[in-house]
XYZ file of N, CA and C in Angstrom:
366
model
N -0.115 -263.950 -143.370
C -0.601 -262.792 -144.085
C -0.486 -261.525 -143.248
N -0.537 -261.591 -142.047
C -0.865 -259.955 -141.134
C 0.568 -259.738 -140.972
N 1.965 -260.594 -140.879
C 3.078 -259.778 -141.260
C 3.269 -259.320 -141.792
N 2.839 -259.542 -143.320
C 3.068 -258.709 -144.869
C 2.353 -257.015 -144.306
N 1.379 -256.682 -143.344
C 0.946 -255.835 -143.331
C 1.704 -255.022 -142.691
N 2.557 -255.532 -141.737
C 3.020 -254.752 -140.580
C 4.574 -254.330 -141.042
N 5.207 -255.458 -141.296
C 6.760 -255.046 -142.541
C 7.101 -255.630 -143.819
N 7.221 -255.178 -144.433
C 7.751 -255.259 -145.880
C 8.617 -256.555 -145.524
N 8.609 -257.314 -146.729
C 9.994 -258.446 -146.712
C 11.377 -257.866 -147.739
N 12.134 -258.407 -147.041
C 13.454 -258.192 -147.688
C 13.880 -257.721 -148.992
N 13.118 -258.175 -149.608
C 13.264 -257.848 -151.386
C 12.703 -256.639 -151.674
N 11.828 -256.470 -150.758
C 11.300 -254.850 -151.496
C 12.187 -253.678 -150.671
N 12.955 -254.050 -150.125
C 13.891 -253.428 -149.032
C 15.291 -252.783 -149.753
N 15.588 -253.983 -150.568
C 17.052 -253.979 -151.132
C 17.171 -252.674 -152.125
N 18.231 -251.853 -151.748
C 18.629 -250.729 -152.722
C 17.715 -249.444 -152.349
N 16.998 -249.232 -151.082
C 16.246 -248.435 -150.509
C 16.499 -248.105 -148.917
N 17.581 -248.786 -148.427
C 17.843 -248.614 -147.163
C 19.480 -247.936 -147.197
N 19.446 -246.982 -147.054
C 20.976 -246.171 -147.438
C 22.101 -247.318 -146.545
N 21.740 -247.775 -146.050
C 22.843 -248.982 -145.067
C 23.345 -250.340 -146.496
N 22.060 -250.526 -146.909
C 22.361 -251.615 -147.949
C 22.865 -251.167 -149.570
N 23.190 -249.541 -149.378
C 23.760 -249.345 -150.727
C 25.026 -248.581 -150.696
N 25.617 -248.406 -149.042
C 26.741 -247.597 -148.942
C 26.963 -246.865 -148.549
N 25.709 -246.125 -148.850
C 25.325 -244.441 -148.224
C 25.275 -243.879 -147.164
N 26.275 -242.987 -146.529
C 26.134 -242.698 -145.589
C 26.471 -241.834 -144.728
N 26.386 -240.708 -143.822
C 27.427 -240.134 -143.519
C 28.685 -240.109 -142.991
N 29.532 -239.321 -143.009
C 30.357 -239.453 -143.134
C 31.005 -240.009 -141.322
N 29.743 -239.488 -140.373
C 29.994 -239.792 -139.302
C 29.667 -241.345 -139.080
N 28.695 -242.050 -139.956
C 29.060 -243.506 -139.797
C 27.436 -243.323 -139.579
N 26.390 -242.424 -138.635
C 25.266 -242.843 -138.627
C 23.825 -242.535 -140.213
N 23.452 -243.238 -139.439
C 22.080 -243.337 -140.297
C 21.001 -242.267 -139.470
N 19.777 -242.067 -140.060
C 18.744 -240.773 -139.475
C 17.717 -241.538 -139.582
N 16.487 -242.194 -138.362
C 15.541 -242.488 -138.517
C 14.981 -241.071 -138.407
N 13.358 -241.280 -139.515
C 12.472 -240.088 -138.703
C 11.143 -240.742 -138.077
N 11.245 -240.667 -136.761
C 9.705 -241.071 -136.221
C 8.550 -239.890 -135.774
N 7.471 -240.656 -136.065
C 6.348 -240.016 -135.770
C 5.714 -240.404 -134.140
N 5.197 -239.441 -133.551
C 4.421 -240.129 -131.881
C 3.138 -239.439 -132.250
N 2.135 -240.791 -132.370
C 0.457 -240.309 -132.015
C 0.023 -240.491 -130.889
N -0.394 -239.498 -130.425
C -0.769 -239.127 -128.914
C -1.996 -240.313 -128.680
N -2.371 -240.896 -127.813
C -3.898 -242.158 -127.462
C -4.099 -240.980 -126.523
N -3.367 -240.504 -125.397
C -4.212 -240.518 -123.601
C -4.795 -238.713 -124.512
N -6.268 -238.578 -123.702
C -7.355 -237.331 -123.727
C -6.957 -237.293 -122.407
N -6.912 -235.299 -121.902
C -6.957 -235.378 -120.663
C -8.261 -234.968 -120.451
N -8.571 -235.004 -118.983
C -10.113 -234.724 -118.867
C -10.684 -233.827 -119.047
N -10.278 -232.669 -119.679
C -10.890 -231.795 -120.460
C -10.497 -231.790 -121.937
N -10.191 -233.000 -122.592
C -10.546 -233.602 -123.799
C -9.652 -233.355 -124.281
N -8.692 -232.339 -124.106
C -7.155 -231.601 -124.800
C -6.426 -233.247 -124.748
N -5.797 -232.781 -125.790
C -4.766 -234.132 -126.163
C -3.447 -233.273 -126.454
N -2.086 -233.421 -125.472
C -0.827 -232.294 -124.800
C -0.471 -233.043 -125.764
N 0.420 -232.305 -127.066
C 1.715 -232.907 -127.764
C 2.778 -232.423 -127.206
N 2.928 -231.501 -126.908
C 4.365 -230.732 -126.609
C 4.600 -230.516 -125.156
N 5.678 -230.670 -124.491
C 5.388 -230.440 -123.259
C 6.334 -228.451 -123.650
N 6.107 -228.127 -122.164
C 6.401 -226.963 -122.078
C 7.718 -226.289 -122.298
N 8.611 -226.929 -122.616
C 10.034 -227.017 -123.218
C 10.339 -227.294 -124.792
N 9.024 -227.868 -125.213
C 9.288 -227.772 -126.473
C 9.335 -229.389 -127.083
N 9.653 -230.429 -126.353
C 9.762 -231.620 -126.169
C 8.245 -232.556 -126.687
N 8.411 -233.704 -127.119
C 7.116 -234.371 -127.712
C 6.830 -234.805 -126.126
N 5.748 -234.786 -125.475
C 5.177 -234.983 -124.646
C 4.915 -236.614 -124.496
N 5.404 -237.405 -123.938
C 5.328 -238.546 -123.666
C 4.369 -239.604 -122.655
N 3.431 -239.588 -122.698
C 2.349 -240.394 -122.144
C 1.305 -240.490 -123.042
N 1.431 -241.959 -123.286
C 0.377 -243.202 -124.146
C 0.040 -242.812 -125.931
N 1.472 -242.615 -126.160
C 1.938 -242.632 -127.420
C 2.129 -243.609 -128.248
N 2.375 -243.974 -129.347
C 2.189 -244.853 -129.963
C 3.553 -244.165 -131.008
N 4.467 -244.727 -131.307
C 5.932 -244.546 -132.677
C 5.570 -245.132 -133.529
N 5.978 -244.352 -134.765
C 6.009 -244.848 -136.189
C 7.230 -244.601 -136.789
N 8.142 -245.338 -137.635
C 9.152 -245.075 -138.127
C 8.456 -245.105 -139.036
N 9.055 -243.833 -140.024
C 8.642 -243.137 -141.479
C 9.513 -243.490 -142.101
N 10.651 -243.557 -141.966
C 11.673 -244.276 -143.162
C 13.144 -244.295 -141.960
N 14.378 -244.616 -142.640
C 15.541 -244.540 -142.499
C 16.935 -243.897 -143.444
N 17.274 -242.780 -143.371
C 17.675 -241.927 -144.106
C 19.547 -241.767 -144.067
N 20.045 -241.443 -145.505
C 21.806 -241.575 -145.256
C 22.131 -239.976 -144.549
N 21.378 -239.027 -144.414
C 21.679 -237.895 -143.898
C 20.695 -237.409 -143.207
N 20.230 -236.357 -142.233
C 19.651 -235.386 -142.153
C 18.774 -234.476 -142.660
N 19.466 -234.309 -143.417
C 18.805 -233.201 -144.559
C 17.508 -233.997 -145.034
N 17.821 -235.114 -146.030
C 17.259 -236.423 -146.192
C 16.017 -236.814 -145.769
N 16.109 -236.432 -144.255
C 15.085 -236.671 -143.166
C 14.306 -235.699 -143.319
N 14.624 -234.666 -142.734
C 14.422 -233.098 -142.819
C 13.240 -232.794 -143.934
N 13.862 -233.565 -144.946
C 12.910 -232.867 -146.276
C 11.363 -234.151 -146.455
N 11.819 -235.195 -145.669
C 10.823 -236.566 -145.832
C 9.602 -235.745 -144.495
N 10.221 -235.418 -143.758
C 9.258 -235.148 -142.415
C 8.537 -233.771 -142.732
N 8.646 -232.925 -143.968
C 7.657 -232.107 -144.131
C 7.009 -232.071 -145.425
N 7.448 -233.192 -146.191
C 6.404 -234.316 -146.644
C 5.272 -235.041 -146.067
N 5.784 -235.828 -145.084
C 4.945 -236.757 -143.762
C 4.070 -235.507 -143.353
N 4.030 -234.251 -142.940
C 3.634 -233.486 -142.200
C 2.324 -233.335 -143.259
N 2.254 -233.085 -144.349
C 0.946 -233.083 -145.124
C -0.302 -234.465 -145.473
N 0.280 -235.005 -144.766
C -0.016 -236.820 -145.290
C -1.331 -236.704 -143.913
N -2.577 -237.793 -144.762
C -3.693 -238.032 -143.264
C -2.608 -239.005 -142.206
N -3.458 -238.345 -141.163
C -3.086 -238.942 -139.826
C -1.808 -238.178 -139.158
N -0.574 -237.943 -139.866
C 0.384 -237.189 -139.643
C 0.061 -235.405 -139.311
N -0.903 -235.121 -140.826
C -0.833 -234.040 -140.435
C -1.747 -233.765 -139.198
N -2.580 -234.746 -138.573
C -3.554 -234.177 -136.944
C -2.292 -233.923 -135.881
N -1.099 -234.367 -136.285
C 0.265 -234.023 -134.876
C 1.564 -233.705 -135.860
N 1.246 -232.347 -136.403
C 2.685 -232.446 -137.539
C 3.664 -231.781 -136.968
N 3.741 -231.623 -135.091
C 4.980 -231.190 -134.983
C 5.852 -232.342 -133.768
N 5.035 -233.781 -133.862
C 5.476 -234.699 -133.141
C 5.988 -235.994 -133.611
N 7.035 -234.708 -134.556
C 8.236 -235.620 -135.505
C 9.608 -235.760 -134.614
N 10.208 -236.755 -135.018
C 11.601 -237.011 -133.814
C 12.531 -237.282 -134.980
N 13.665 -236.814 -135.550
C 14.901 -237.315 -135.955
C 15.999 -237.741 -135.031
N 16.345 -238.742 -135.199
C 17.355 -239.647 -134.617
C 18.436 -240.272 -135.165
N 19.548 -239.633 -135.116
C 20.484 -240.464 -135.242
C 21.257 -241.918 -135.066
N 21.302 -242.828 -135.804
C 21.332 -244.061 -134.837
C 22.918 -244.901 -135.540
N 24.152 -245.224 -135.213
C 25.156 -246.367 -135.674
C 24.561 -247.365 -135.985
N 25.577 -247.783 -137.409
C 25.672 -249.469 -137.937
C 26.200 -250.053 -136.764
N 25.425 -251.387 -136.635
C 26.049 -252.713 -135.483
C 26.090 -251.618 -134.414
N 25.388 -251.446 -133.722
C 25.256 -250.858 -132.266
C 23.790 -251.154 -132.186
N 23.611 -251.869 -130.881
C 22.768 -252.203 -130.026
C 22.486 -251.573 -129.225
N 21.508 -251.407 -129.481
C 20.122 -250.212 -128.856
C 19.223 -250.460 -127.085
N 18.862 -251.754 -127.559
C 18.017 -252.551 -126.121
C 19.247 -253.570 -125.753
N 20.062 -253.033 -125.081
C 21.214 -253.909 -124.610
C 20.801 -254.661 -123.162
N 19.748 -253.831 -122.866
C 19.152 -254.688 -121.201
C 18.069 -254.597 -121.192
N 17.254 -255.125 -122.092
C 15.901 -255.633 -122.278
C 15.080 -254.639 -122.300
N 13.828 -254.325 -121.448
C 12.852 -253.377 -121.382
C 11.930 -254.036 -120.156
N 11.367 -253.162 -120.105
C 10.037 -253.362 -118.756
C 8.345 -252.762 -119.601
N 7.480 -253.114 -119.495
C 6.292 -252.498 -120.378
C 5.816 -251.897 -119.001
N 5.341 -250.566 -118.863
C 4.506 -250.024 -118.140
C 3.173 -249.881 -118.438
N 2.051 -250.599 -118.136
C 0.812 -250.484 -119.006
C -0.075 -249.261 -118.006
N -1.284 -248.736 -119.022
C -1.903 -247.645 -118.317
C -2.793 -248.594 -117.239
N -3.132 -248.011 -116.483
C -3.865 -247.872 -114.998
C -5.177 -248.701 -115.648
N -5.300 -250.491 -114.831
C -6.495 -251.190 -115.649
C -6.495 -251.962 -116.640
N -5.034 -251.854 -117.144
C -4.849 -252.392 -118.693
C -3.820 -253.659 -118.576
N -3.586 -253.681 -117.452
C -2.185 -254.760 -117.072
C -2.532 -256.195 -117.535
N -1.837 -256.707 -118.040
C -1.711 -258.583 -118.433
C -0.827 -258.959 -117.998
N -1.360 -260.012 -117.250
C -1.145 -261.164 -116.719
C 0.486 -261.928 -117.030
């Protein structure tokens, strides 16, 4: 039962994923749009989304993929949708569009987990 919560199964998938109906650009990729909710407070309680460049600020974030899109634009218009929605709108400018290829492998050399300071398992 707690998978059904976390992803959809296959059937409710089909004819909604621009990969499984054709759609696509013309450059071959697809557009995820993700969301980052900030966890770490610094000690004066401020919670940094942006770093000083303009960039989503990266320490003890948490990603959400919002959908998977055949263009840009696509995205573009879903992520200021998302931006009015609870929970989204408390960080509505720590949206990420990403371009990503069919059949290309992403984690080609695994990963390492860095856990925060205290939190480490065994």
């Amino acid at each position: 039962m707690g998978g059904e919560f976390c992803r959809p199964r296959a059937s409710h998938l089909q004819g909604k994923i621009p990969a499984m109906t054709g759609e696509r650009e013309p450059d071959g990729n697809l557009y995820v749009l993700w969301h980052a909710r900030h966890l770490a407070v610094e000690q004066d309680e401020r919670v940094i989304h942006l770093d000083a460049d303009g960039t989503i600020h990266l320490n003890e974030e948490e990603w959400r993929i919002i959908g998977i899109y055949p263009d840009q634009a696509v995205a573009e218009r879903q992520r200021e949708i998302s931006r009015k929605l609870p929970g989204f709108r408390d960080e509505p400018d720590c949206f990420e569009i990403a371009p990503v290829g069919v059949d290309e492998d992403l984690w080609n050399q695994g990963f390492v987990t860095v856990y925060p300071e205290g939190r480490r398992r065994d």
